Coordinates of C-alpha atoms in Angstrom, one line a residue:
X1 CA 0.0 0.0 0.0
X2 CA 1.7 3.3 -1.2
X3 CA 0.3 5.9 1.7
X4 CA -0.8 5.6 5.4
X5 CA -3.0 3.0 7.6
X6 CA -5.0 5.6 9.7
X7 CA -8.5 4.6 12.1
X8 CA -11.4 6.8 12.3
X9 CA -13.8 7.4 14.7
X10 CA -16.1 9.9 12.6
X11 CA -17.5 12.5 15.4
X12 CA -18.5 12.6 18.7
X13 CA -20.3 8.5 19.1
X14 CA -19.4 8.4 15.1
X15 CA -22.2 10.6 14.9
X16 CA -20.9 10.8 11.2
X17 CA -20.5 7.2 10.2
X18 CA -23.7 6.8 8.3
X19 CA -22.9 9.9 6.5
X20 CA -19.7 8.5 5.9
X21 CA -20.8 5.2 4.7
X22 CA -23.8 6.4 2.6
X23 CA -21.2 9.3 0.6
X24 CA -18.1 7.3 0.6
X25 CA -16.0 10.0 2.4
X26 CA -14.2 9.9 6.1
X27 CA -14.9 13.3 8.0
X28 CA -14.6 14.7 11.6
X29 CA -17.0 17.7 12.6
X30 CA -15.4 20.7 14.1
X31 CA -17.0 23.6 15.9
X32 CA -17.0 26.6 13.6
X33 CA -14.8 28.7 15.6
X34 CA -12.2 25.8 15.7
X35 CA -13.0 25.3 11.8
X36 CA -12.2 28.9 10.8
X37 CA -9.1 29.2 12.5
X38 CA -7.9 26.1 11.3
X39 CA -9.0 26.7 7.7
X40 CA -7.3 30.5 7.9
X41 CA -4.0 28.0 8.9
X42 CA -4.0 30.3 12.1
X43 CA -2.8 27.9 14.9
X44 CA -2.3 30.7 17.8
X45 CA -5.8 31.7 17.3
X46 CA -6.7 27.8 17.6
X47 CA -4.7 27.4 20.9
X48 CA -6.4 30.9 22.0
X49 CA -9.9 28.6 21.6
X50 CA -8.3 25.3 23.6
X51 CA -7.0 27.5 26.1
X52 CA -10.5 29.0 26.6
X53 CA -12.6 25.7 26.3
X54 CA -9.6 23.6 28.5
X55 CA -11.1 22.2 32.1
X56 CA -10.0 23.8 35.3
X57 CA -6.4 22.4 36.3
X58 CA -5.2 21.4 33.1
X59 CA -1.7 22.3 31.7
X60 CA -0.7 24.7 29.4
X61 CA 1.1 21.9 28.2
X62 CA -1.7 19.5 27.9
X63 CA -3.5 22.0 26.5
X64 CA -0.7 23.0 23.7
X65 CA -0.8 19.2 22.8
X66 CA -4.4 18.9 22.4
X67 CA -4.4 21.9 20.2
X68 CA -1.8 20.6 18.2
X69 CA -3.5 16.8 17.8
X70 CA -7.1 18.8 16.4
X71 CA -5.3 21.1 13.8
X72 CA -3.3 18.3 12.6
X73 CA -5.8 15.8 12.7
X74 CA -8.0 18.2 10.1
X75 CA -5.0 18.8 7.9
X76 CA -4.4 14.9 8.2
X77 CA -8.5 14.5 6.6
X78 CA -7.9 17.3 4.4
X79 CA -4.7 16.5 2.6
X80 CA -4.9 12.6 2.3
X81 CA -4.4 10.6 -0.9
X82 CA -3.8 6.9 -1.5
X83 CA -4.5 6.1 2.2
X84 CA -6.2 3.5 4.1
X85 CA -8.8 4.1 6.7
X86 CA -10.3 1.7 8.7
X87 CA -14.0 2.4 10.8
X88 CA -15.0 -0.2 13.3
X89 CA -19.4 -0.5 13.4
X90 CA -20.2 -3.0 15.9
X91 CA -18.8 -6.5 14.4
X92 CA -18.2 -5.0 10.6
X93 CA -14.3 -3.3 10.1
X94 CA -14.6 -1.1 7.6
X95 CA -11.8 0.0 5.3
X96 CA -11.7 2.3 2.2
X97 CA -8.6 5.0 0.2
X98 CA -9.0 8.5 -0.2
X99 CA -8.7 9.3 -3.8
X100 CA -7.6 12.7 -5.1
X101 CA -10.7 14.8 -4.7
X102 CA -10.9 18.0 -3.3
X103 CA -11.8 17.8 0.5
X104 CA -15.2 19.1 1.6
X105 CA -16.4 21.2 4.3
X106 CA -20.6 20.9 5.4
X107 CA -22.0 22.7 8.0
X108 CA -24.4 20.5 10.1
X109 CA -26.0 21.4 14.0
X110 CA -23.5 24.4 13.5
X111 CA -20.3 22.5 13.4
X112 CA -18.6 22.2 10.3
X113 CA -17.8 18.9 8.7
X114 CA -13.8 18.6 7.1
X115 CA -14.5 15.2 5.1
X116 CA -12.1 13.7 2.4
X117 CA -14.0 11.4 -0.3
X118 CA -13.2 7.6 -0.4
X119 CA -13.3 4.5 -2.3
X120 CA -16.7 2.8 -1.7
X121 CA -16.4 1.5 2.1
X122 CA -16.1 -2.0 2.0
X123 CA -16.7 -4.7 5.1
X124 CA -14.9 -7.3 3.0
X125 CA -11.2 -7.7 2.2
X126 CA -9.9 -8.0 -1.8
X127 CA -10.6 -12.1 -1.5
X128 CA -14.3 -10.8 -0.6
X129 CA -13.6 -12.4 3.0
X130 CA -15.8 -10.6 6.1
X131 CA -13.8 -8.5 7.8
X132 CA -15.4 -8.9 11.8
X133 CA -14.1 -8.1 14.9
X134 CA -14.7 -11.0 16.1
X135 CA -12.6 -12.9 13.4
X136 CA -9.4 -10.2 14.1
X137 CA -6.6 -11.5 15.7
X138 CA -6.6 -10.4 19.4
X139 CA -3.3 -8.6 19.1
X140 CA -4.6 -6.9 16.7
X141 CA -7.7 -5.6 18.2
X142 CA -5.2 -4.7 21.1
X143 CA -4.0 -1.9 18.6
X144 CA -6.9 -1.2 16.7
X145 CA -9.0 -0.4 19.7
X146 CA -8.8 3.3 20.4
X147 CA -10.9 5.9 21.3
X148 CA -8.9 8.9 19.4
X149 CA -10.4 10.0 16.6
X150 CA -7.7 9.7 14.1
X151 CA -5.2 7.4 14.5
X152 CA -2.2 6.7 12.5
X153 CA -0.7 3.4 12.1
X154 CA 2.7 3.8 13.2
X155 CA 4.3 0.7 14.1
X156 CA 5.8 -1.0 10.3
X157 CA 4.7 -4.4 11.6
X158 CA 1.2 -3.8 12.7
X159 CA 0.9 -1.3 9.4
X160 CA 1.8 -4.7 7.3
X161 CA -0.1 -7.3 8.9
X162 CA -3.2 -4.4 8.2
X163 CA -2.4 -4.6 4.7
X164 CA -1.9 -8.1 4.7
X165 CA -5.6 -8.4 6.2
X166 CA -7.1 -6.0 3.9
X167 CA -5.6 -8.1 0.5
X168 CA -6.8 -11.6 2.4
X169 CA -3.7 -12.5 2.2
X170 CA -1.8 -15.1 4.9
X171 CA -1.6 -13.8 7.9
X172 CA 0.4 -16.9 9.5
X173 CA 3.8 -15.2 9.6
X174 CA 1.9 -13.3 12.6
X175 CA -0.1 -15.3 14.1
X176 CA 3.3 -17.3 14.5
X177 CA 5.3 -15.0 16.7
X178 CA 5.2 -16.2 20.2
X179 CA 3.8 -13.1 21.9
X180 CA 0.5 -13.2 19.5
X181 CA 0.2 -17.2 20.1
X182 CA 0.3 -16.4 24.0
X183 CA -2.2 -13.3 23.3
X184 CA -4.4 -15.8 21.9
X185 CA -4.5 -18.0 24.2
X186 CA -3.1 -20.7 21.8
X187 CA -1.5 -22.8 24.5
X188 CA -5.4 -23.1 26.2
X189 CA -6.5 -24.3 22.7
X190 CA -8.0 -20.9 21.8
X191 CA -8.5 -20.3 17.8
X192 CA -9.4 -17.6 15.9
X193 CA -12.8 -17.9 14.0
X194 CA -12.7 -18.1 9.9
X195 CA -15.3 -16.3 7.3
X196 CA -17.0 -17.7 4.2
X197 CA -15.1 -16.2 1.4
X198 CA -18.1 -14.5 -1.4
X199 CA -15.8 -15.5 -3.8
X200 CA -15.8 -19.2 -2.8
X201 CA -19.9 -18.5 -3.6
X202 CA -19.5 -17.0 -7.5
X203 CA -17.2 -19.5 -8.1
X204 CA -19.5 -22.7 -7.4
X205 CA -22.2 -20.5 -8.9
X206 CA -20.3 -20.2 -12.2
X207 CA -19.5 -23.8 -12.1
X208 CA -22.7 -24.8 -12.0
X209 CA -23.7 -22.7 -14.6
X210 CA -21.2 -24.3 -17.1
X211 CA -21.7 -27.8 -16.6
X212 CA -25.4 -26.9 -16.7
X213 CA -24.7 -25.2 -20.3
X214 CA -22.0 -28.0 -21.1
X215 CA -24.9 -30.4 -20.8
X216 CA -28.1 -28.3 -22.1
X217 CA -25.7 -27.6 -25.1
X218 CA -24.5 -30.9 -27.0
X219 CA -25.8 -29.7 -30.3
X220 CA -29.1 -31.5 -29.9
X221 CA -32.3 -29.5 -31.8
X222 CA -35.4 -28.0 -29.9
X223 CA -36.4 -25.5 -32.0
X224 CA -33.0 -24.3 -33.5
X225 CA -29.9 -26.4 -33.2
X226 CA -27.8 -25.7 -30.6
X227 CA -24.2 -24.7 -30.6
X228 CA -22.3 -27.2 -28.9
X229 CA -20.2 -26.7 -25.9
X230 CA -18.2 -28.3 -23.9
X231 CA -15.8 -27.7 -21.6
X232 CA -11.8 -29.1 -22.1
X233 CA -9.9 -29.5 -18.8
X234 CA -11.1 -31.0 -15.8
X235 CA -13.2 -28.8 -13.5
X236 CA -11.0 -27.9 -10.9
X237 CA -8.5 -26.9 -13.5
X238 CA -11.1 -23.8 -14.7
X239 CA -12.6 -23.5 -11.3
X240 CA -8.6 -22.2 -10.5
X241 CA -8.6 -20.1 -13.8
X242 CA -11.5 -18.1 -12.7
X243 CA -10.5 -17.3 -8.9
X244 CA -7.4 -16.2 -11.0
X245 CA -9.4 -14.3 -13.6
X246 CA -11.0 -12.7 -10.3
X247 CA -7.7 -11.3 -9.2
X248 CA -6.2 -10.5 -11.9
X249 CA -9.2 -8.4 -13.8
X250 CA -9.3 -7.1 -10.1
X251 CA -13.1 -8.2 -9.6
X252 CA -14.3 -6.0 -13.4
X253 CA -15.9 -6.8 -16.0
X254 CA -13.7 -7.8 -18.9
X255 CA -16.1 -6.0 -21.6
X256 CA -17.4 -3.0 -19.8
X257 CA -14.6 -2.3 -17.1
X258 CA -17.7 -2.4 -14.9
X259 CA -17.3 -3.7 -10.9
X260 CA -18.6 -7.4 -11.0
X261 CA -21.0 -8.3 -7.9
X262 CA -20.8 -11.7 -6.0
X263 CA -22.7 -13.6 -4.5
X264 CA -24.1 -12.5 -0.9
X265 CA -22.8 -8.9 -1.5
X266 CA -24.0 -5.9 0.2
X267 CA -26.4 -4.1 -2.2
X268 CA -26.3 -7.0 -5.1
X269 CA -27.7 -6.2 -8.3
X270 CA -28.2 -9.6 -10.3
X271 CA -27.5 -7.9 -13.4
X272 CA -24.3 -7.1 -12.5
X273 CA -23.2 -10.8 -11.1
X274 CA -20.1 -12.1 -12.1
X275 CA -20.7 -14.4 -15.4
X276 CA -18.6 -16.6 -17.3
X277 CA -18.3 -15.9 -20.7
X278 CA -16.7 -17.8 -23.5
X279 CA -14.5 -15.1 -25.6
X280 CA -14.5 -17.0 -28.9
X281 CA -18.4 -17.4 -28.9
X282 CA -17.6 -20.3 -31.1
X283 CA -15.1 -22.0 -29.2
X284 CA -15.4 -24.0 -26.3
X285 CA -14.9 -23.9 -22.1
X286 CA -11.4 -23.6 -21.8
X287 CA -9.2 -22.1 -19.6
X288 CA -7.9 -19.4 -21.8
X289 CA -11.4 -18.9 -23.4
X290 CA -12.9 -17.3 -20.8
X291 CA -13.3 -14.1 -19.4
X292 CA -15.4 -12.8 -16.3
X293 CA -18.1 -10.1 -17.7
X294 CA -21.4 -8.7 -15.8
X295 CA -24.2 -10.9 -16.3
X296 CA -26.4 -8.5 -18.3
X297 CA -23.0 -8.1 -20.7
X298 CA -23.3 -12.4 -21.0
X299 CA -27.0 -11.7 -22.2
X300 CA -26.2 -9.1 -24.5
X301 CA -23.3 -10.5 -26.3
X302 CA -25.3 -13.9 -26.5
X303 CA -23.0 -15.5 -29.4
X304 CA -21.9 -12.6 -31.2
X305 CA -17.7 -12.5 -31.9
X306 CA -15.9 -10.4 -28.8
X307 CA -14.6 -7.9 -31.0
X308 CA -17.7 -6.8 -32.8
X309 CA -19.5 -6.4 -29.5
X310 CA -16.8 -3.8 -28.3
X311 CA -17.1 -2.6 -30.9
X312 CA -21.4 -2.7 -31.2
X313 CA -20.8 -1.2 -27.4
X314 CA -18.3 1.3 -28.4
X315 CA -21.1 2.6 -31.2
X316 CA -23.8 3.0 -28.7
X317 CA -21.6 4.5 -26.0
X318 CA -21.0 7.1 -28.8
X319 CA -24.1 8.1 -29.7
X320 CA -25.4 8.6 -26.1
X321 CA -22.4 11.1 -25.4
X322 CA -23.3 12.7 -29.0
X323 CA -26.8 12.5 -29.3
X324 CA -26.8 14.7 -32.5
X325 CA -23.5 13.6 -34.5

Protein backbone atom coordinates (compact mmCIF):
# COMPACT_ATOMS: atom_id res chain seq x y z
CA UNK A 1 0.00 0.00 0.00
CA UNK A 2 1.69 3.28 -1.24
CA UNK A 3 0.27 5.90 1.67
CA UNK A 4 -0.84 5.63 5.41
CA UNK A 5 -2.95 3.02 7.64
CA UNK A 6 -5.04 5.61 9.72
CA UNK A 7 -8.46 4.63 12.09
CA UNK A 8 -11.37 6.83 12.32
CA UNK A 9 -13.79 7.41 14.74
CA UNK A 10 -16.14 9.94 12.65
CA UNK A 11 -17.55 12.47 15.36
CA UNK A 12 -18.48 12.60 18.66
CA UNK A 13 -20.32 8.54 19.13
CA UNK A 14 -19.44 8.38 15.10
CA UNK A 15 -22.15 10.62 14.90
CA UNK A 16 -20.86 10.85 11.17
CA UNK A 17 -20.55 7.17 10.17
CA UNK A 18 -23.70 6.78 8.25
CA UNK A 19 -22.93 9.93 6.47
CA UNK A 20 -19.67 8.52 5.94
CA UNK A 21 -20.84 5.15 4.71
CA UNK A 22 -23.78 6.36 2.57
CA UNK A 23 -21.22 9.32 0.59
CA UNK A 24 -18.08 7.27 0.57
CA UNK A 25 -16.04 9.98 2.35
CA UNK A 26 -14.21 9.92 6.13
CA UNK A 27 -14.93 13.26 8.00
CA UNK A 28 -14.63 14.74 11.64
CA UNK A 29 -16.99 17.75 12.64
CA UNK A 30 -15.37 20.68 14.12
CA UNK A 31 -16.96 23.58 15.89
CA UNK A 32 -17.03 26.57 13.64
CA UNK A 33 -14.80 28.67 15.64
CA UNK A 34 -12.23 25.80 15.67
CA UNK A 35 -13.00 25.26 11.85
CA UNK A 36 -12.23 28.87 10.77
CA UNK A 37 -9.07 29.16 12.47
CA UNK A 38 -7.90 26.09 11.30
CA UNK A 39 -9.00 26.68 7.68
CA UNK A 40 -7.28 30.53 7.88
CA UNK A 41 -4.01 27.95 8.90
CA UNK A 42 -3.96 30.27 12.07
CA UNK A 43 -2.82 27.94 14.94
CA UNK A 44 -2.28 30.67 17.76
CA UNK A 45 -5.80 31.69 17.35
CA UNK A 46 -6.73 27.77 17.62
CA UNK A 47 -4.72 27.38 20.86
CA UNK A 48 -6.36 30.93 21.99
CA UNK A 49 -9.91 28.64 21.62
CA UNK A 50 -8.33 25.32 23.64
CA UNK A 51 -7.00 27.47 26.11
CA UNK A 52 -10.53 29.00 26.58
CA UNK A 53 -12.56 25.71 26.33
CA UNK A 54 -9.63 23.57 28.52
CA UNK A 55 -11.06 22.17 32.10
CA UNK A 56 -9.96 23.77 35.27
CA UNK A 57 -6.41 22.39 36.26
CA UNK A 58 -5.22 21.37 33.09
CA UNK A 59 -1.67 22.33 31.71
CA UNK A 60 -0.66 24.67 29.40
CA UNK A 61 1.12 21.90 28.15
CA UNK A 62 -1.71 19.52 27.87
CA UNK A 63 -3.49 22.03 26.54
CA UNK A 64 -0.71 22.95 23.71
CA UNK A 65 -0.83 19.15 22.79
CA UNK A 66 -4.41 18.86 22.40
CA UNK A 67 -4.45 21.91 20.23
CA UNK A 68 -1.75 20.59 18.16
CA UNK A 69 -3.50 16.81 17.85
CA UNK A 70 -7.06 18.80 16.35
CA UNK A 71 -5.25 21.09 13.78
CA UNK A 72 -3.29 18.31 12.57
CA UNK A 73 -5.81 15.76 12.71
CA UNK A 74 -8.02 18.19 10.11
CA UNK A 75 -5.02 18.84 7.92
CA UNK A 76 -4.45 14.93 8.24
CA UNK A 77 -8.48 14.52 6.56
CA UNK A 78 -7.94 17.30 4.37
CA UNK A 79 -4.68 16.49 2.63
CA UNK A 80 -4.90 12.58 2.32
CA UNK A 81 -4.42 10.62 -0.95
CA UNK A 82 -3.84 6.95 -1.52
CA UNK A 83 -4.51 6.11 2.16
CA UNK A 84 -6.24 3.51 4.07
CA UNK A 85 -8.85 4.12 6.73
CA UNK A 86 -10.25 1.65 8.74
CA UNK A 87 -13.96 2.41 10.77
CA UNK A 88 -14.97 -0.23 13.25
CA UNK A 89 -19.36 -0.51 13.41
CA UNK A 90 -20.20 -3.02 15.90
CA UNK A 91 -18.76 -6.47 14.44
CA UNK A 92 -18.18 -5.04 10.64
CA UNK A 93 -14.35 -3.33 10.13
CA UNK A 94 -14.60 -1.15 7.56
CA UNK A 95 -11.81 0.03 5.34
CA UNK A 96 -11.73 2.33 2.21
CA UNK A 97 -8.56 4.98 0.22
CA UNK A 98 -8.95 8.50 -0.19
CA UNK A 99 -8.69 9.28 -3.78
CA UNK A 100 -7.64 12.70 -5.06
CA UNK A 101 -10.69 14.76 -4.71
CA UNK A 102 -10.86 18.01 -3.26
CA UNK A 103 -11.78 17.81 0.51
CA UNK A 104 -15.23 19.14 1.58
CA UNK A 105 -16.38 21.18 4.25
CA UNK A 106 -20.55 20.95 5.42
CA UNK A 107 -22.02 22.74 7.96
CA UNK A 108 -24.39 20.52 10.10
CA UNK A 109 -25.97 21.40 13.95
CA UNK A 110 -23.55 24.38 13.54
CA UNK A 111 -20.31 22.46 13.37
CA UNK A 112 -18.59 22.20 10.35
CA UNK A 113 -17.84 18.92 8.75
CA UNK A 114 -13.77 18.64 7.15
CA UNK A 115 -14.46 15.25 5.06
CA UNK A 116 -12.14 13.68 2.36
CA UNK A 117 -13.97 11.44 -0.32
CA UNK A 118 -13.20 7.57 -0.41
CA UNK A 119 -13.25 4.50 -2.29
CA UNK A 120 -16.66 2.81 -1.70
CA UNK A 121 -16.39 1.54 2.15
CA UNK A 122 -16.11 -1.97 2.03
CA UNK A 123 -16.67 -4.72 5.09
CA UNK A 124 -14.93 -7.32 3.03
CA UNK A 125 -11.22 -7.75 2.23
CA UNK A 126 -9.93 -7.96 -1.83
CA UNK A 127 -10.65 -12.15 -1.47
CA UNK A 128 -14.29 -10.82 -0.61
CA UNK A 129 -13.58 -12.43 2.96
CA UNK A 130 -15.82 -10.61 6.14
CA UNK A 131 -13.81 -8.50 7.83
CA UNK A 132 -15.35 -8.91 11.84
CA UNK A 133 -14.12 -8.06 14.94
CA UNK A 134 -14.73 -11.03 16.07
CA UNK A 135 -12.63 -12.88 13.41
CA UNK A 136 -9.36 -10.17 14.08
CA UNK A 137 -6.59 -11.52 15.70
CA UNK A 138 -6.61 -10.37 19.41
CA UNK A 139 -3.30 -8.61 19.13
CA UNK A 140 -4.60 -6.93 16.68
CA UNK A 141 -7.68 -5.62 18.15
CA UNK A 142 -5.19 -4.68 21.07
CA UNK A 143 -4.03 -1.95 18.58
CA UNK A 144 -6.94 -1.17 16.74
CA UNK A 145 -9.05 -0.42 19.67
CA UNK A 146 -8.84 3.26 20.37
CA UNK A 147 -10.93 5.93 21.29
CA UNK A 148 -8.86 8.90 19.43
CA UNK A 149 -10.37 10.00 16.58
CA UNK A 150 -7.70 9.70 14.08
CA UNK A 151 -5.15 7.43 14.53
CA UNK A 152 -2.19 6.66 12.45
CA UNK A 153 -0.74 3.36 12.14
CA UNK A 154 2.67 3.80 13.19
CA UNK A 155 4.29 0.67 14.13
CA UNK A 156 5.77 -1.05 10.35
CA UNK A 157 4.75 -4.45 11.60
CA UNK A 158 1.23 -3.78 12.70
CA UNK A 159 0.89 -1.27 9.36
CA UNK A 160 1.79 -4.69 7.32
CA UNK A 161 -0.11 -7.29 8.88
CA UNK A 162 -3.17 -4.44 8.23
CA UNK A 163 -2.43 -4.57 4.68
CA UNK A 164 -1.90 -8.07 4.72
CA UNK A 165 -5.59 -8.38 6.23
CA UNK A 166 -7.12 -6.02 3.89
CA UNK A 167 -5.62 -8.07 0.55
CA UNK A 168 -6.83 -11.61 2.43
CA UNK A 169 -3.72 -12.55 2.17
CA UNK A 170 -1.78 -15.14 4.88
CA UNK A 171 -1.61 -13.78 7.86
CA UNK A 172 0.40 -16.88 9.50
CA UNK A 173 3.84 -15.15 9.60
CA UNK A 174 1.87 -13.30 12.61
CA UNK A 175 -0.11 -15.28 14.09
CA UNK A 176 3.28 -17.30 14.47
CA UNK A 177 5.29 -15.05 16.65
CA UNK A 178 5.25 -16.24 20.20
CA UNK A 179 3.82 -13.10 21.87
CA UNK A 180 0.53 -13.18 19.52
CA UNK A 181 0.25 -17.24 20.08
CA UNK A 182 0.33 -16.43 24.01
CA UNK A 183 -2.20 -13.28 23.34
CA UNK A 184 -4.45 -15.83 21.89
CA UNK A 185 -4.53 -18.05 24.17
CA UNK A 186 -3.06 -20.70 21.79
CA UNK A 187 -1.51 -22.83 24.54
CA UNK A 188 -5.42 -23.08 26.24
CA UNK A 189 -6.46 -24.34 22.73
CA UNK A 190 -7.96 -20.92 21.81
CA UNK A 191 -8.49 -20.25 17.84
CA UNK A 192 -9.39 -17.57 15.91
CA UNK A 193 -12.85 -17.89 13.96
CA UNK A 194 -12.71 -18.14 9.90
CA UNK A 195 -15.26 -16.25 7.30
CA UNK A 196 -17.03 -17.66 4.23
CA UNK A 197 -15.11 -16.17 1.37
CA UNK A 198 -18.08 -14.51 -1.44
CA UNK A 199 -15.84 -15.55 -3.79
CA UNK A 200 -15.77 -19.18 -2.77
CA UNK A 201 -19.89 -18.46 -3.60
CA UNK A 202 -19.53 -17.02 -7.47
CA UNK A 203 -17.24 -19.46 -8.08
CA UNK A 204 -19.47 -22.70 -7.36
CA UNK A 205 -22.21 -20.54 -8.89
CA UNK A 206 -20.34 -20.19 -12.23
CA UNK A 207 -19.53 -23.82 -12.14
CA UNK A 208 -22.75 -24.76 -11.98
CA UNK A 209 -23.67 -22.70 -14.59
CA UNK A 210 -21.19 -24.28 -17.11
CA UNK A 211 -21.72 -27.83 -16.59
CA UNK A 212 -25.42 -26.94 -16.72
CA UNK A 213 -24.71 -25.22 -20.33
CA UNK A 214 -22.05 -27.99 -21.13
CA UNK A 215 -24.87 -30.38 -20.77
CA UNK A 216 -28.09 -28.28 -22.05
CA UNK A 217 -25.68 -27.64 -25.13
CA UNK A 218 -24.54 -30.90 -27.04
CA UNK A 219 -25.78 -29.68 -30.34
CA UNK A 220 -29.10 -31.46 -29.94
CA UNK A 221 -32.28 -29.53 -31.81
CA UNK A 222 -35.36 -27.97 -29.94
CA UNK A 223 -36.38 -25.47 -32.05
CA UNK A 224 -33.04 -24.29 -33.51
CA UNK A 225 -29.86 -26.42 -33.21
CA UNK A 226 -27.82 -25.70 -30.64
CA UNK A 227 -24.21 -24.75 -30.59
CA UNK A 228 -22.28 -27.20 -28.89
CA UNK A 229 -20.21 -26.69 -25.95
CA UNK A 230 -18.23 -28.35 -23.92
CA UNK A 231 -15.84 -27.71 -21.55
CA UNK A 232 -11.78 -29.11 -22.15
CA UNK A 233 -9.86 -29.51 -18.85
CA UNK A 234 -11.09 -30.95 -15.80
CA UNK A 235 -13.23 -28.83 -13.54
CA UNK A 236 -11.04 -27.94 -10.87
CA UNK A 237 -8.52 -26.86 -13.47
CA UNK A 238 -11.13 -23.80 -14.74
CA UNK A 239 -12.60 -23.55 -11.32
CA UNK A 240 -8.58 -22.19 -10.46
CA UNK A 241 -8.61 -20.15 -13.77
CA UNK A 242 -11.52 -18.14 -12.68
CA UNK A 243 -10.52 -17.29 -8.90
CA UNK A 244 -7.37 -16.18 -11.03
CA UNK A 245 -9.43 -14.29 -13.59
CA UNK A 246 -11.00 -12.72 -10.28
CA UNK A 247 -7.68 -11.33 -9.24
CA UNK A 248 -6.22 -10.49 -11.90
CA UNK A 249 -9.23 -8.38 -13.80
CA UNK A 250 -9.32 -7.07 -10.07
CA UNK A 251 -13.14 -8.17 -9.59
CA UNK A 252 -14.32 -5.99 -13.39
CA UNK A 253 -15.87 -6.82 -16.03
CA UNK A 254 -13.68 -7.79 -18.89
CA UNK A 255 -16.09 -6.02 -21.55
CA UNK A 256 -17.45 -3.00 -19.76
CA UNK A 257 -14.58 -2.26 -17.08
CA UNK A 258 -17.72 -2.41 -14.92
CA UNK A 259 -17.34 -3.74 -10.92
CA UNK A 260 -18.59 -7.38 -11.02
CA UNK A 261 -21.03 -8.28 -7.88
CA UNK A 262 -20.76 -11.70 -5.99
CA UNK A 263 -22.74 -13.65 -4.47
CA UNK A 264 -24.12 -12.52 -0.85
CA UNK A 265 -22.82 -8.90 -1.46
CA UNK A 266 -23.98 -5.91 0.22
CA UNK A 267 -26.45 -4.09 -2.16
CA UNK A 268 -26.31 -7.00 -5.14
CA UNK A 269 -27.67 -6.22 -8.31
CA UNK A 270 -28.25 -9.63 -10.26
CA UNK A 271 -27.48 -7.94 -13.41
CA UNK A 272 -24.27 -7.09 -12.49
CA UNK A 273 -23.16 -10.83 -11.15
CA UNK A 274 -20.06 -12.11 -12.06
CA UNK A 275 -20.73 -14.37 -15.41
CA UNK A 276 -18.64 -16.58 -17.34
CA UNK A 277 -18.30 -15.95 -20.70
CA UNK A 278 -16.68 -17.80 -23.51
CA UNK A 279 -14.46 -15.05 -25.58
CA UNK A 280 -14.48 -16.96 -28.94
CA UNK A 281 -18.38 -17.43 -28.92
CA UNK A 282 -17.56 -20.31 -31.13
CA UNK A 283 -15.15 -21.96 -29.19
CA UNK A 284 -15.36 -24.03 -26.26
CA UNK A 285 -14.92 -23.86 -22.08
CA UNK A 286 -11.38 -23.62 -21.76
CA UNK A 287 -9.21 -22.08 -19.63
CA UNK A 288 -7.91 -19.41 -21.77
CA UNK A 289 -11.36 -18.87 -23.42
CA UNK A 290 -12.88 -17.27 -20.76
CA UNK A 291 -13.32 -14.13 -19.37
CA UNK A 292 -15.44 -12.76 -16.34
CA UNK A 293 -18.06 -10.08 -17.71
CA UNK A 294 -21.42 -8.66 -15.80
CA UNK A 295 -24.16 -10.87 -16.30
CA UNK A 296 -26.36 -8.52 -18.29
CA UNK A 297 -22.98 -8.12 -20.74
CA UNK A 298 -23.25 -12.39 -21.00
CA UNK A 299 -26.99 -11.71 -22.18
CA UNK A 300 -26.22 -9.12 -24.48
CA UNK A 301 -23.33 -10.50 -26.33
CA UNK A 302 -25.32 -13.89 -26.53
CA UNK A 303 -23.03 -15.52 -29.40
CA UNK A 304 -21.90 -12.56 -31.19
CA UNK A 305 -17.70 -12.48 -31.94
CA UNK A 306 -15.93 -10.40 -28.82
CA UNK A 307 -14.57 -7.90 -30.96
CA UNK A 308 -17.70 -6.75 -32.82
CA UNK A 309 -19.50 -6.42 -29.53
CA UNK A 310 -16.85 -3.85 -28.29
CA UNK A 311 -17.15 -2.58 -30.86
CA UNK A 312 -21.44 -2.70 -31.16
CA UNK A 313 -20.81 -1.20 -27.38
CA UNK A 314 -18.29 1.27 -28.41
CA UNK A 315 -21.07 2.63 -31.20
CA UNK A 316 -23.79 2.96 -28.69
CA UNK A 317 -21.59 4.49 -26.01
CA UNK A 318 -20.98 7.15 -28.84
CA UNK A 319 -24.06 8.06 -29.75
CA UNK A 320 -25.36 8.59 -26.11
CA UNK A 321 -22.40 11.13 -25.44
CA UNK A 322 -23.27 12.72 -29.03
CA UNK A 323 -26.75 12.45 -29.25
CA UNK A 324 -26.75 14.68 -32.54
CA UNK A 325 -23.51 13.58 -34.51
Amino acid sequence: MAGEIFIAMTGDGNELWPDCLHRNIVALGYDKPYFHAWNAGDRDEFLRLEMRAAQKGATESDVRGRATTWFNRATRIAESEDDVWLHRAGNDLYWATTTDANPIFEEYDGKVMIAKPVTSWSRRNRRTVALTWNSIHPKAKDYLTTQQAVLRVADPMMKEYIGTLIDGDDLTRWHEFPDWKSRLGADKGKSLGSNVQLSELVLSRMMMTIRDTVRNSNGQQVLRTLKDKRLLCPEPEMKARLAHLMIEQKALCAITGLPVHVDGQDNLDYDMLASVDRIDSNGHYEPENVQLVCRFVNFWKCSQENGKFMELLEKVVAARISPNS
